[in-house]
Amino acid sequence: MVFKYTVSLFSFELLVFIKLPLFLTLMSAIFNYGSGHLTSSTALAIANGTTRGVLSPETVAAVNQNQQHVRDIVSSGRTVYGVNTGFGALATTIISEDDTRLLQYKILQSHSVGVGEPVSQELAKLMLITKVHSLAQGYSGIQLSTLERITWHIVNNVIPVVPEKGSVGASGDLAPLAHLFLPLVGLGEVYYRGERMHAAKMFQKENLQPLSLGPKEGLALINGTQFILSFAVKAVQQLHNCLEAADIIGAMSLEALTGTQAPFSEKLHSLRPFAGNRLVAQRLRLILKGSDIMQSHIDCGRVQDPYSLRCMPQVHGASRNAWMHLKELTETELNSVTDNPVIFSADDTVSGGNFHGQPLALPLDYAAIAASEVGNIADRRCYLLLEGKWGLPLLLMNNVGLNSGFMIPQYTTAALVTENKTLCFPASADSIPTSLGQEDHVSMGSISGRKLNRIIGNLENILGIELLTACQAIEFRRPLKSSPVLEFAHEFVRKHVSFASEDRIFADDIMKTTSLIAGFTFVRECDSLAKANGVFLNDGFDSFTY
């Protein structure tokens, strides 16, 4: 998919239509940058190519008008921060009209100080998408040609290389955003057709020229929270998937342990009506509906189950409520203008703090605790399954001693749970002054986002181990059958991982079950089966989707 870049919006869109694969041209949904309401799911859809972001004529007009305000400010000689001054601690340094363009180039150079491994290409692409939407609202003084070049990168999947470390989360994500936009001026590196290369080499292949950025543009590009925000978007997606999986896997563990569904009663949860709790209780009731195993022990005499079974609605539900908080604040940020200064007109500019990452740093740290706790309770269920209680063999094998059974996979869940606990210290609780004290409180939200990403990755592995363990355990309840949803879930896993009658390299099994969860396949297939049988697990809780 290659086409020449032009600065004309309509030529640009026409060329996109010509060169995009036909199925994308005909089937992609359209999102209007700058005027549409962006959600996490829409941002992800633009990133994966199922939705196409465009600049509407109304957006083009607003962007051009706002850019004219900047030109008017420069020609008037009036001093406005970021337009004809230095930045941060150098805000009182006046920059001549002749040097304003050079200043934009230099700000991208000087702020490109990131270190560490590059973030994923998907995350860097989300940064481009969320930045375009913010700039296209028409308050940043950006040139249309600059916006079109960024959209060219998105459409053609030419993704800048962005180091993961170096942002303190105010004035936004300066270092990662500087790296993100180095290719606009012919600097930095990009991923191009499966190869990592210098932007200048890519320009030669595509017959492109570096942009000449105008006054205010450099600052508009590097001010903002798009690094933090892109981690939040991914967390909304991945944590939601883990929460959905945790309910299904937890229900399978409950069945294997012949636990009761009585604590999931609707009338019980109506007395403490947290939305997340009520949703999880409903899901567990529906997931367990029609189970022969559940019916087989109604009069067994057990008074109550351990908390890791009985309190799933309260624990999983609390994490769902935290997820909802993250989702709502992420959506607000997705549709915000987060650079500085904000240009309302040539006579009305405001230098404020919309770039400060604290509004996302706090919910990201909250979500980290929520994700960690889902893993914590899942580990406890793994342990319960190994104890040899309620008719299950010790360590879930009949010949232990020679075999260690499923003892050691739980060591891994214990290690991952503890690692997650150490990652739960809130980065937003810390602040180190920068810019010679001008930026004397920073959010550290970029670290919040990166930590949450690691915690969710660990959680996917923990849930993968519980799924492996629960599938092993439930086979000891045969010939009794569980519910249709759980029987399907078990059979689906068994297509990839067999029953273990003796020890083997369980790391291979863990990798397979974890990939089913992390790749969204497990939840998607179980949901499809439920819907095909007229069971809608999240019915009445539409707000808990993204």
Coordinates of C-alpha atoms in Angstrom, one line a residue:
M1 CA 0.0 0.0 0.0
V2 CA 2.0 3.0 -1.3
F3 CA 1.0 6.4 -2.6
K4 CA 2.5 9.8 -2.9
Y5 CA 1.7 12.3 -0.2
T6 CA 0.1 15.6 -1.2
V7 CA -0.9 18.5 1.0
S8 CA -4.4 18.7 -0.5
L9 CA -6.9 17.0 1.7
F10 CA -9.1 15.9 -1.2
S11 CA -6.2 14.6 -3.2
F12 CA -5.0 12.8 -0.1
E13 CA -8.3 11.1 0.4
L14 CA -8.7 10.2 -3.2
L15 CA -5.2 8.6 -3.3
V16 CA -6.1 6.6 -0.1
F17 CA -9.2 5.2 -1.8
I18 CA -7.1 4.2 -4.9
K19 CA -4.3 2.5 -3.1
L20 CA -5.9 0.9 0.0
P21 CA -6.8 -2.8 -0.5
L22 CA -10.3 -3.0 -1.9
F23 CA -11.8 -4.8 1.1
L24 CA -10.6 -2.0 3.4
T25 CA -11.9 0.7 1.1
L26 CA -15.4 -0.9 0.9
M27 CA -15.7 -2.2 4.5
S28 CA -13.9 0.3 6.8
A29 CA -16.0 2.5 9.0
I30 CA -15.2 6.2 8.9
F31 CA -14.2 8.3 11.9
N32 CA -13.9 12.1 11.6
Y33 CA -10.8 13.4 13.4
G34 CA -11.4 16.5 15.5
S35 CA -15.2 16.3 15.5
G36 CA -16.1 12.7 16.1
H37 CA -16.4 11.2 19.6
L38 CA -13.3 8.9 20.0
T39 CA -13.6 5.9 22.3
S40 CA -11.0 3.3 23.2
S41 CA -12.6 0.8 20.8
T42 CA -12.6 3.3 17.9
A43 CA -9.0 4.2 18.5
L44 CA -8.1 0.5 18.4
A45 CA -10.2 0.0 15.3
I46 CA -8.3 2.8 13.5
A47 CA -5.0 1.2 14.6
N48 CA -6.0 -2.2 13.3
G49 CA -7.4 -0.8 10.0
T50 CA -11.1 -1.7 10.5
T51 CA -11.9 2.0 10.8
R52 CA -10.5 4.8 8.8
G53 CA -9.8 8.2 10.3
V54 CA -10.4 11.2 8.0
L55 CA -10.2 15.0 8.2
S56 CA -13.6 16.4 7.3
P57 CA -14.0 19.7 5.4
E58 CA -15.3 21.3 8.6
T59 CA -12.2 20.1 10.5
V60 CA -10.0 21.4 7.8
A61 CA -11.6 24.8 8.0
A62 CA -11.2 25.0 11.8
V63 CA -7.5 23.9 11.6
N64 CA -6.7 26.4 8.9
Q65 CA -8.4 29.2 10.8
N66 CA -6.6 28.4 14.0
Q67 CA -3.3 28.3 12.2
Q68 CA -4.0 31.7 10.7
H69 CA -4.4 33.0 14.3
V70 CA -0.8 31.9 15.0
R71 CA 0.5 33.6 11.9
D72 CA -1.3 36.8 13.0
I73 CA 0.3 36.6 16.4
V74 CA 3.8 36.3 14.8
S75 CA 3.2 39.1 12.4
S76 CA 1.9 41.4 15.2
G77 CA 5.0 41.1 17.2
R78 CA 3.0 40.3 20.4
T79 CA 4.8 37.9 22.8
V80 CA 2.9 34.6 23.3
Y81 CA 4.4 31.7 25.1
G82 CA 5.4 28.9 22.8
V83 CA 4.8 30.9 19.6
N84 CA 7.7 33.3 19.8
T85 CA 9.3 32.4 23.2
G86 CA 11.5 29.6 24.5
F87 CA 10.0 26.7 26.5
G88 CA 9.7 25.7 30.1
A89 CA 12.4 27.5 32.1
L90 CA 13.2 29.5 29.0
A91 CA 9.7 30.9 28.6
T92 CA 11.0 34.5 29.0
T93 CA 13.4 34.2 26.2
I94 CA 12.1 36.0 23.1
I95 CA 12.6 34.3 19.7
S96 CA 12.8 36.4 16.6
E97 CA 10.4 35.8 13.7
D98 CA 13.3 34.6 11.6
D99 CA 14.2 31.9 14.1
T100 CA 10.7 30.6 14.9
R101 CA 10.8 27.9 12.3
L102 CA 14.3 26.8 13.4
L103 CA 13.0 26.6 17.0
Q104 CA 10.4 24.0 16.0
Y105 CA 13.2 21.7 14.6
K106 CA 15.3 22.2 17.7
I107 CA 12.6 21.4 20.1
L108 CA 12.1 18.0 18.5
Q109 CA 15.9 17.4 18.6
S110 CA 16.5 18.6 22.2
H111 CA 13.5 16.7 23.7
S112 CA 14.3 13.4 22.0
V113 CA 16.1 11.9 25.1
G114 CA 14.2 8.6 25.5
V115 CA 15.9 5.5 26.6
G116 CA 15.0 1.8 26.9
E117 CA 13.3 -0.6 24.5
P118 CA 10.9 0.8 22.0
V119 CA 7.2 0.6 22.8
S120 CA 5.1 -1.7 20.5
Q121 CA 4.2 -0.5 17.1
E122 CA 0.5 -0.7 18.0
L123 CA 1.1 1.6 21.0
A124 CA 3.1 4.1 18.9
K125 CA 0.3 4.0 16.3
L126 CA -2.2 4.8 19.0
M127 CA -0.1 7.8 20.0
L128 CA -0.3 9.1 16.4
I129 CA -4.1 8.5 16.3
T130 CA -4.9 10.2 19.6
K131 CA -2.6 13.1 18.8
V132 CA -4.2 13.7 15.4
H133 CA -7.6 13.8 17.1
S134 CA -6.5 16.3 19.7
L135 CA -4.7 18.6 17.2
A136 CA -7.6 18.4 14.7
Q137 CA -10.0 20.1 17.2
G138 CA -8.5 23.4 16.1
Y139 CA -7.0 24.9 19.2
S140 CA -3.3 24.0 18.7
G141 CA -2.2 26.2 15.7
I142 CA -1.1 23.2 13.7
Q143 CA -0.7 23.3 9.9
L144 CA -3.0 21.2 7.8
S145 CA 0.0 19.8 6.0
T146 CA 1.4 18.5 9.3
L147 CA -1.8 16.8 10.2
E148 CA -2.0 15.2 6.8
R149 CA 1.5 13.9 7.1
I150 CA 0.7 12.3 10.4
T151 CA -2.4 10.6 8.9
W152 CA -0.2 9.4 6.1
H153 CA 1.9 7.6 8.7
I154 CA -1.2 6.0 10.2
V155 CA -2.7 4.9 6.9
N156 CA 0.5 3.5 5.5
N157 CA 1.6 1.9 8.8
V158 CA 4.9 3.7 8.8
I159 CA 5.3 3.8 12.6
P160 CA 8.0 5.9 14.4
V161 CA 10.3 4.2 16.9
V162 CA 9.5 5.5 20.4
P163 CA 11.7 4.6 23.4
E164 CA 9.6 3.5 26.4
K165 CA 11.3 5.6 29.2
G166 CA 12.0 9.3 29.7
S167 CA 8.6 10.9 30.3
V168 CA 7.6 12.4 33.7
G169 CA 4.1 13.0 32.5
A170 CA 4.1 16.9 32.5
S171 CA 4.4 19.0 30.4
G172 CA 2.8 15.9 29.0
D173 CA 4.9 13.2 27.4
L174 CA 7.7 15.3 26.0
A175 CA 10.4 12.8 25.3
P176 CA 8.2 10.0 23.7
L177 CA 6.2 12.5 21.7
A178 CA 9.5 14.2 20.4
H179 CA 10.7 10.8 19.2
L180 CA 7.2 10.1 17.7
F181 CA 7.4 13.2 15.5
L182 CA 11.1 13.3 14.6
P183 CA 10.3 11.6 11.2
L184 CA 8.2 14.7 10.3
V185 CA 11.4 16.6 9.9
G186 CA 13.5 13.7 8.5
L187 CA 15.0 12.6 11.7
G188 CA 14.6 9.5 13.9
E189 CA 13.7 6.0 13.0
V190 CA 10.5 4.2 11.7
Y191 CA 9.2 0.8 11.1
Y192 CA 8.7 0.5 7.3
R193 CA 7.5 -2.7 5.6
G194 CA 8.8 -4.9 8.3
E195 CA 12.1 -3.2 8.6
R196 CA 13.4 -0.7 11.1
M197 CA 15.2 2.2 9.3
H198 CA 16.1 5.8 9.5
A199 CA 13.4 8.2 8.5
A200 CA 15.6 9.7 5.8
K201 CA 15.9 6.4 4.1
M202 CA 12.2 5.9 4.2
F203 CA 11.7 9.3 2.6
Q204 CA 13.9 8.3 -0.3
K205 CA 11.8 5.2 -0.9
E206 CA 8.5 7.1 -0.7
N207 CA 9.8 10.3 -2.5
L208 CA 8.8 12.4 0.5
Q209 CA 10.4 15.6 1.8
P210 CA 10.8 16.7 5.5
L211 CA 8.2 19.1 6.7
S212 CA 9.0 22.7 7.6
L213 CA 7.2 23.2 10.8
G214 CA 5.7 26.7 11.5
P215 CA 5.5 28.7 14.8
K216 CA 4.0 26.8 17.7
E217 CA 3.9 23.5 15.9
G218 CA 6.9 21.9 17.7
L219 CA 5.3 22.6 21.0
A220 CA 1.9 21.4 19.9
L221 CA 3.4 18.1 18.8
I222 CA 5.4 17.3 22.0
N223 CA 2.9 18.8 24.6
G224 CA 0.2 16.3 25.5
T225 CA -0.5 13.0 27.2
Q226 CA -0.7 10.7 24.2
F227 CA 1.9 8.3 25.6
I228 CA 0.1 7.9 28.9
L229 CA -3.2 7.8 27.0
S230 CA -2.2 5.1 24.6
F231 CA -1.2 2.9 27.5
A232 CA -4.7 3.6 29.1
V233 CA -6.4 2.7 25.8
K234 CA -4.6 -0.7 25.7
A235 CA -5.3 -1.2 29.4
V236 CA -9.1 -0.6 28.9
Q237 CA -9.0 -3.3 26.2
Q238 CA -6.8 -5.9 27.9
L239 CA -8.0 -5.6 31.5
H240 CA -11.6 -5.9 30.3
N241 CA -10.7 -9.1 28.5
C242 CA -9.0 -10.4 31.7
L243 CA -12.1 -9.6 33.8
E244 CA -14.3 -11.4 31.4
A245 CA -12.0 -14.4 31.4
A246 CA -11.7 -14.4 35.2
D247 CA -15.4 -15.0 35.7
I248 CA -15.5 -18.0 33.3
I249 CA -12.3 -19.5 34.7
G250 CA -13.4 -18.8 38.3
A251 CA -16.7 -20.5 37.6
M252 CA -14.9 -23.6 36.2
S253 CA -12.7 -23.7 39.4
L254 CA -15.9 -23.5 41.5
E255 CA -17.4 -26.4 39.6
A256 CA -14.3 -28.5 40.0
L257 CA -14.4 -27.8 43.7
T258 CA -18.2 -28.5 43.9
G259 CA -18.8 -25.0 45.2
T260 CA -22.2 -23.5 45.5
Q261 CA -23.7 -20.7 43.5
A262 CA -25.9 -19.5 46.4
P263 CA -23.6 -16.5 47.1
F264 CA -24.3 -15.2 43.6
S265 CA -28.0 -14.7 44.3
E266 CA -29.6 -11.6 42.7
K267 CA -31.5 -10.7 45.8
L268 CA -28.3 -10.8 47.9
H269 CA -26.5 -8.4 45.6
S270 CA -29.4 -6.1 45.4
L271 CA -28.7 -5.3 49.0
R272 CA -25.3 -4.0 48.2
P273 CA -25.8 -2.8 44.6
F274 CA -22.3 -2.0 43.3
A275 CA -22.7 -2.3 39.5
G276 CA -19.5 -4.3 39.0
N277 CA -20.5 -6.8 41.8
R278 CA -24.0 -7.2 40.3
L279 CA -22.6 -7.8 36.9
V280 CA -20.2 -10.5 38.1
A281 CA -22.9 -12.2 40.1
Q282 CA -25.2 -12.3 37.1
R283 CA -22.4 -13.6 34.9
L284 CA -21.6 -16.4 37.3
R285 CA -25.3 -17.4 37.6
L286 CA -25.6 -17.6 33.8
I287 CA -22.3 -19.3 33.3
L288 CA -23.3 -22.0 35.8
K289 CA -26.9 -22.4 34.6
G290 CA -27.7 -26.0 33.6
S291 CA -24.8 -27.6 35.4
D292 CA -25.3 -31.3 36.4
I293 CA -22.3 -30.9 38.7
M294 CA -24.0 -28.1 40.6
Q295 CA -27.2 -30.2 41.0
S296 CA -25.3 -33.2 42.3
H297 CA -24.2 -31.7 45.6
I298 CA -27.1 -29.5 46.6
D299 CA -27.6 -31.4 49.8
C300 CA -23.9 -32.1 50.5
G301 CA -23.9 -30.4 54.0
R302 CA -21.1 -28.0 53.2
V303 CA -22.0 -24.7 54.9
Q304 CA -19.9 -22.3 52.9
D305 CA -17.0 -22.0 50.5
P306 CA -13.7 -20.2 50.9
Y307 CA -13.7 -16.5 50.0
S308 CA -11.8 -17.0 46.7
L309 CA -15.0 -18.8 45.5
R310 CA -17.7 -17.2 47.5
C311 CA -16.6 -13.6 47.1
M312 CA -15.9 -13.6 43.4
P313 CA -18.6 -11.0 42.8
Q314 CA -17.2 -8.7 45.5
V315 CA -13.5 -9.0 44.4
H316 CA -13.9 -9.3 40.6
G317 CA -16.7 -6.8 40.8
A318 CA -14.5 -4.2 42.6
S319 CA -12.0 -4.6 39.9
R320 CA -14.7 -4.0 37.3
N321 CA -15.7 -0.8 39.0
A322 CA -12.1 0.3 38.9
W323 CA -12.0 -0.6 35.2
M324 CA -15.1 1.5 34.6
H325 CA -13.4 4.5 36.3
L326 CA -10.4 4.1 34.0
K327 CA -12.6 3.6 30.9
E328 CA -14.6 6.8 31.6
L329 CA -11.6 9.0 32.3
T330 CA -9.7 7.6 29.3
E331 CA -12.6 8.5 27.1
T332 CA -12.6 12.1 28.4
E333 CA -8.9 12.4 27.7
L334 CA -9.4 10.9 24.2
N335 CA -11.6 13.8 23.3
S336 CA -9.5 16.6 25.0
V337 CA -7.0 19.2 23.9
T338 CA -3.9 18.6 25.9
D339 CA -1.2 20.8 24.5
N340 CA -0.2 24.3 25.5
P341 CA -0.7 27.1 25.0
V342 CA -4.3 26.8 23.7
I343 CA -5.1 29.2 20.8
F344 CA -8.7 30.5 20.9
S345 CA -8.1 33.4 18.6
A346 CA -5.2 35.8 17.7
D347 CA -6.2 37.9 20.7
D348 CA -7.0 35.1 23.1
T349 CA -4.4 32.5 24.0
V350 CA -4.2 30.7 27.3
S351 CA -1.1 29.1 28.8
G352 CA -2.4 26.5 31.2
G353 CA -1.8 23.0 32.3
N354 CA -4.0 20.7 30.1
F355 CA -0.8 18.7 29.4
H356 CA -0.5 17.5 33.0
G357 CA -0.9 13.7 33.3
Q358 CA -2.4 13.5 36.7
P359 CA -6.0 12.9 35.6
L360 CA -4.9 9.7 34.0
A361 CA -2.0 8.8 36.3
L362 CA -4.4 8.3 39.3
P363 CA -6.9 5.9 37.5
L364 CA -4.0 4.0 36.0
D365 CA -2.5 3.4 39.4
Y366 CA -6.0 2.4 40.7
A367 CA -6.4 0.0 37.8
A368 CA -3.0 -1.5 38.6
I369 CA -4.3 -2.5 42.1
A370 CA -7.5 -3.8 40.5
A371 CA -5.7 -6.0 38.0
S372 CA -3.3 -7.3 40.7
E373 CA -6.2 -8.3 42.9
V374 CA -7.8 -10.4 40.1
G375 CA -4.5 -12.3 39.9
N376 CA -4.3 -12.6 43.7
I377 CA -7.7 -14.3 44.0
A378 CA -7.0 -16.5 41.0
D379 CA -3.9 -17.8 42.6
R380 CA -5.9 -18.8 45.7
R381 CA -8.3 -20.8 43.6
C382 CA -5.3 -22.6 42.0
Y383 CA -4.1 -23.5 45.4
L384 CA -7.5 -24.8 46.5
L385 CA -7.6 -27.1 43.5
L386 CA -4.4 -28.8 44.6
E387 CA -5.2 -29.6 48.2
G388 CA -7.0 -32.9 47.6
K389 CA -10.3 -31.7 49.1
W390 CA -13.9 -32.5 48.2
G391 CA -13.1 -35.6 46.0
L392 CA -10.2 -34.2 44.0
P393 CA -6.9 -36.1 44.0
L394 CA -3.9 -34.4 45.7
L395 CA -2.1 -32.1 43.1
L396 CA -4.7 -33.3 40.5
M397 CA -2.9 -36.5 39.6
N398 CA -3.5 -40.1 40.7
N399 CA 0.1 -41.0 41.0
V400 CA 1.9 -38.3 42.9
G401 CA 5.2 -38.8 44.5
L402 CA 6.8 -40.0 41.3
N403 CA 4.9 -37.1 39.7
S404 CA 4.7 -33.6 41.1
G405 CA 1.3 -33.0 39.4
F406 CA 0.1 -29.4 39.3
M407 CA 2.1 -28.3 42.3
I408 CA 4.7 -26.3 40.5
P409 CA 2.5 -24.2 38.1
Q410 CA 1.1 -22.6 41.3
Y411 CA 4.6 -21.6 42.2
T412 CA 4.5 -19.5 39.1
T413 CA 1.2 -17.9 40.0
A414 CA 2.6 -17.1 43.4
A415 CA 5.7 -15.5 41.9
L416 CA 3.6 -13.4 39.4
V417 CA 1.2 -12.3 42.1
T418 CA 4.1 -11.1 44.3
E419 CA 5.7 -9.3 41.4
N420 CA 2.4 -7.6 40.7
K421 CA 2.2 -6.5 44.3
T422 CA 5.6 -4.8 44.0
L423 CA 4.4 -3.0 40.9
C424 CA 1.4 -1.6 42.6
F425 CA 3.2 1.3 44.3
P426 CA 1.5 4.3 42.7
A427 CA 3.9 6.2 40.5
S428 CA 1.5 9.2 40.8
A429 CA 2.4 9.4 44.5
D430 CA 5.9 10.7 43.5
S431 CA 7.0 13.9 41.8
I432 CA 10.5 15.2 41.0
P433 CA 10.8 18.8 39.9
T434 CA 12.1 19.5 36.4
S435 CA 12.9 22.4 34.1
L436 CA 14.8 24.4 36.8
G437 CA 11.8 24.3 39.0
Q438 CA 9.3 25.7 36.5
E439 CA 7.7 22.3 36.2
D440 CA 7.8 21.6 39.9
H441 CA 5.1 19.0 40.1
V442 CA 4.8 16.2 37.6
S443 CA 2.5 13.2 37.3
M444 CA 4.8 10.3 36.5
G445 CA 1.8 8.9 34.7
S446 CA 3.9 7.3 32.0
I447 CA 5.3 5.0 34.6
S448 CA 1.8 4.3 35.8
G449 CA 0.9 3.2 32.3
R450 CA 4.0 1.1 31.8
K451 CA 3.6 -0.7 35.2
L452 CA -0.1 -1.4 34.5
N453 CA 0.9 -3.0 31.2
R454 CA 3.3 -5.3 33.0
I455 CA 0.7 -6.2 35.6
I456 CA -1.9 -7.1 33.0
G457 CA 0.7 -9.3 31.2
N458 CA 1.4 -11.1 34.4
L459 CA -2.4 -11.4 35.1
E460 CA -2.9 -13.1 31.7
N461 CA -0.3 -15.7 32.7
I462 CA -1.9 -16.2 36.1
L463 CA -5.3 -16.7 34.5
G464 CA -3.8 -19.1 31.9
I465 CA -2.5 -21.2 34.7
E466 CA -5.8 -21.2 36.5
L467 CA -7.5 -22.2 33.3
L468 CA -5.0 -25.1 32.8
T469 CA -5.5 -26.2 36.4
A470 CA -9.3 -26.0 36.4
C471 CA -9.6 -27.9 33.1
Q472 CA -7.6 -30.7 34.7
A473 CA -9.6 -30.7 37.9
I474 CA -13.1 -30.7 36.3
E475 CA -12.3 -34.0 34.5
F476 CA -12.3 -35.7 37.9
R477 CA -16.0 -34.9 38.1
R478 CA -16.9 -37.1 35.2
P479 CA -19.3 -38.5 34.1
L480 CA -21.1 -35.5 35.4
K481 CA -21.3 -32.5 33.1
S482 CA -21.0 -28.8 33.9
S483 CA -23.0 -26.1 32.2
P484 CA -23.1 -25.6 28.5
V485 CA -20.8 -22.6 28.7
L486 CA -18.2 -24.3 30.9
E487 CA -18.4 -27.6 28.9
F488 CA -17.7 -25.6 25.8
A489 CA -14.8 -23.7 27.5
H490 CA -13.3 -27.0 28.6
E491 CA -13.6 -28.6 25.1
F492 CA -12.1 -25.5 23.5
V493 CA -9.1 -25.7 25.8
R494 CA -8.7 -29.4 25.1
K495 CA -8.3 -28.7 21.4
H496 CA -5.0 -27.1 22.4
V497 CA -3.9 -28.8 25.7
S498 CA -4.6 -32.4 26.6
F499 CA -5.4 -33.9 30.1
A500 CA -2.2 -34.6 32.0
S501 CA -2.0 -38.2 33.4
E502 CA 1.7 -37.7 34.3
D503 CA 4.3 -34.9 34.5
R504 CA 5.4 -33.0 31.4
I505 CA 6.8 -29.6 30.5
F506 CA 3.9 -27.6 31.8
A507 CA 5.5 -24.3 30.5
D508 CA 4.3 -25.4 27.0
D509 CA 0.8 -25.8 28.3
I510 CA 0.8 -22.5 30.1
M511 CA 2.0 -20.7 27.0
K512 CA -0.9 -22.2 25.1
T513 CA -3.7 -21.4 27.6
T514 CA -2.2 -17.9 28.2
S515 CA -2.2 -17.2 24.5
L516 CA -5.9 -18.2 24.3
I517 CA -6.6 -15.5 26.9
A518 CA -4.2 -12.8 25.8
G519 CA -5.3 -13.2 22.2
F520 CA -8.9 -12.6 23.2
T521 CA -9.9 -16.0 21.6
F522 CA -11.1 -17.7 24.8
V523 CA -13.5 -15.0 25.9
R524 CA -14.7 -14.4 22.3
E525 CA -15.5 -18.0 21.7
C526 CA -17.2 -18.5 25.0
D527 CA -19.3 -15.4 24.5
S528 CA -20.3 -16.6 21.0
L529 CA -21.4 -20.0 22.4
A530 CA -23.5 -18.4 25.1
K531 CA -25.2 -16.0 22.7
A532 CA -25.9 -18.8 20.3
N533 CA -27.8 -20.5 23.1
G534 CA -29.7 -17.3 24.0
V535 CA -27.6 -16.4 27.0
F536 CA -26.3 -12.8 27.2
L537 CA -23.9 -12.8 30.0
N538 CA -23.7 -9.0 30.3
D539 CA -27.3 -8.2 29.6
G540 CA -28.4 -4.9 31.3
F541 CA -24.8 -3.8 31.8
D542 CA -24.0 -2.1 28.5
S543 CA -21.8 0.5 30.2
F544 CA -19.3 -2.2 31.1
T545 CA -18.2 -2.5 27.4
Y546 CA -15.7 -0.3 25.7

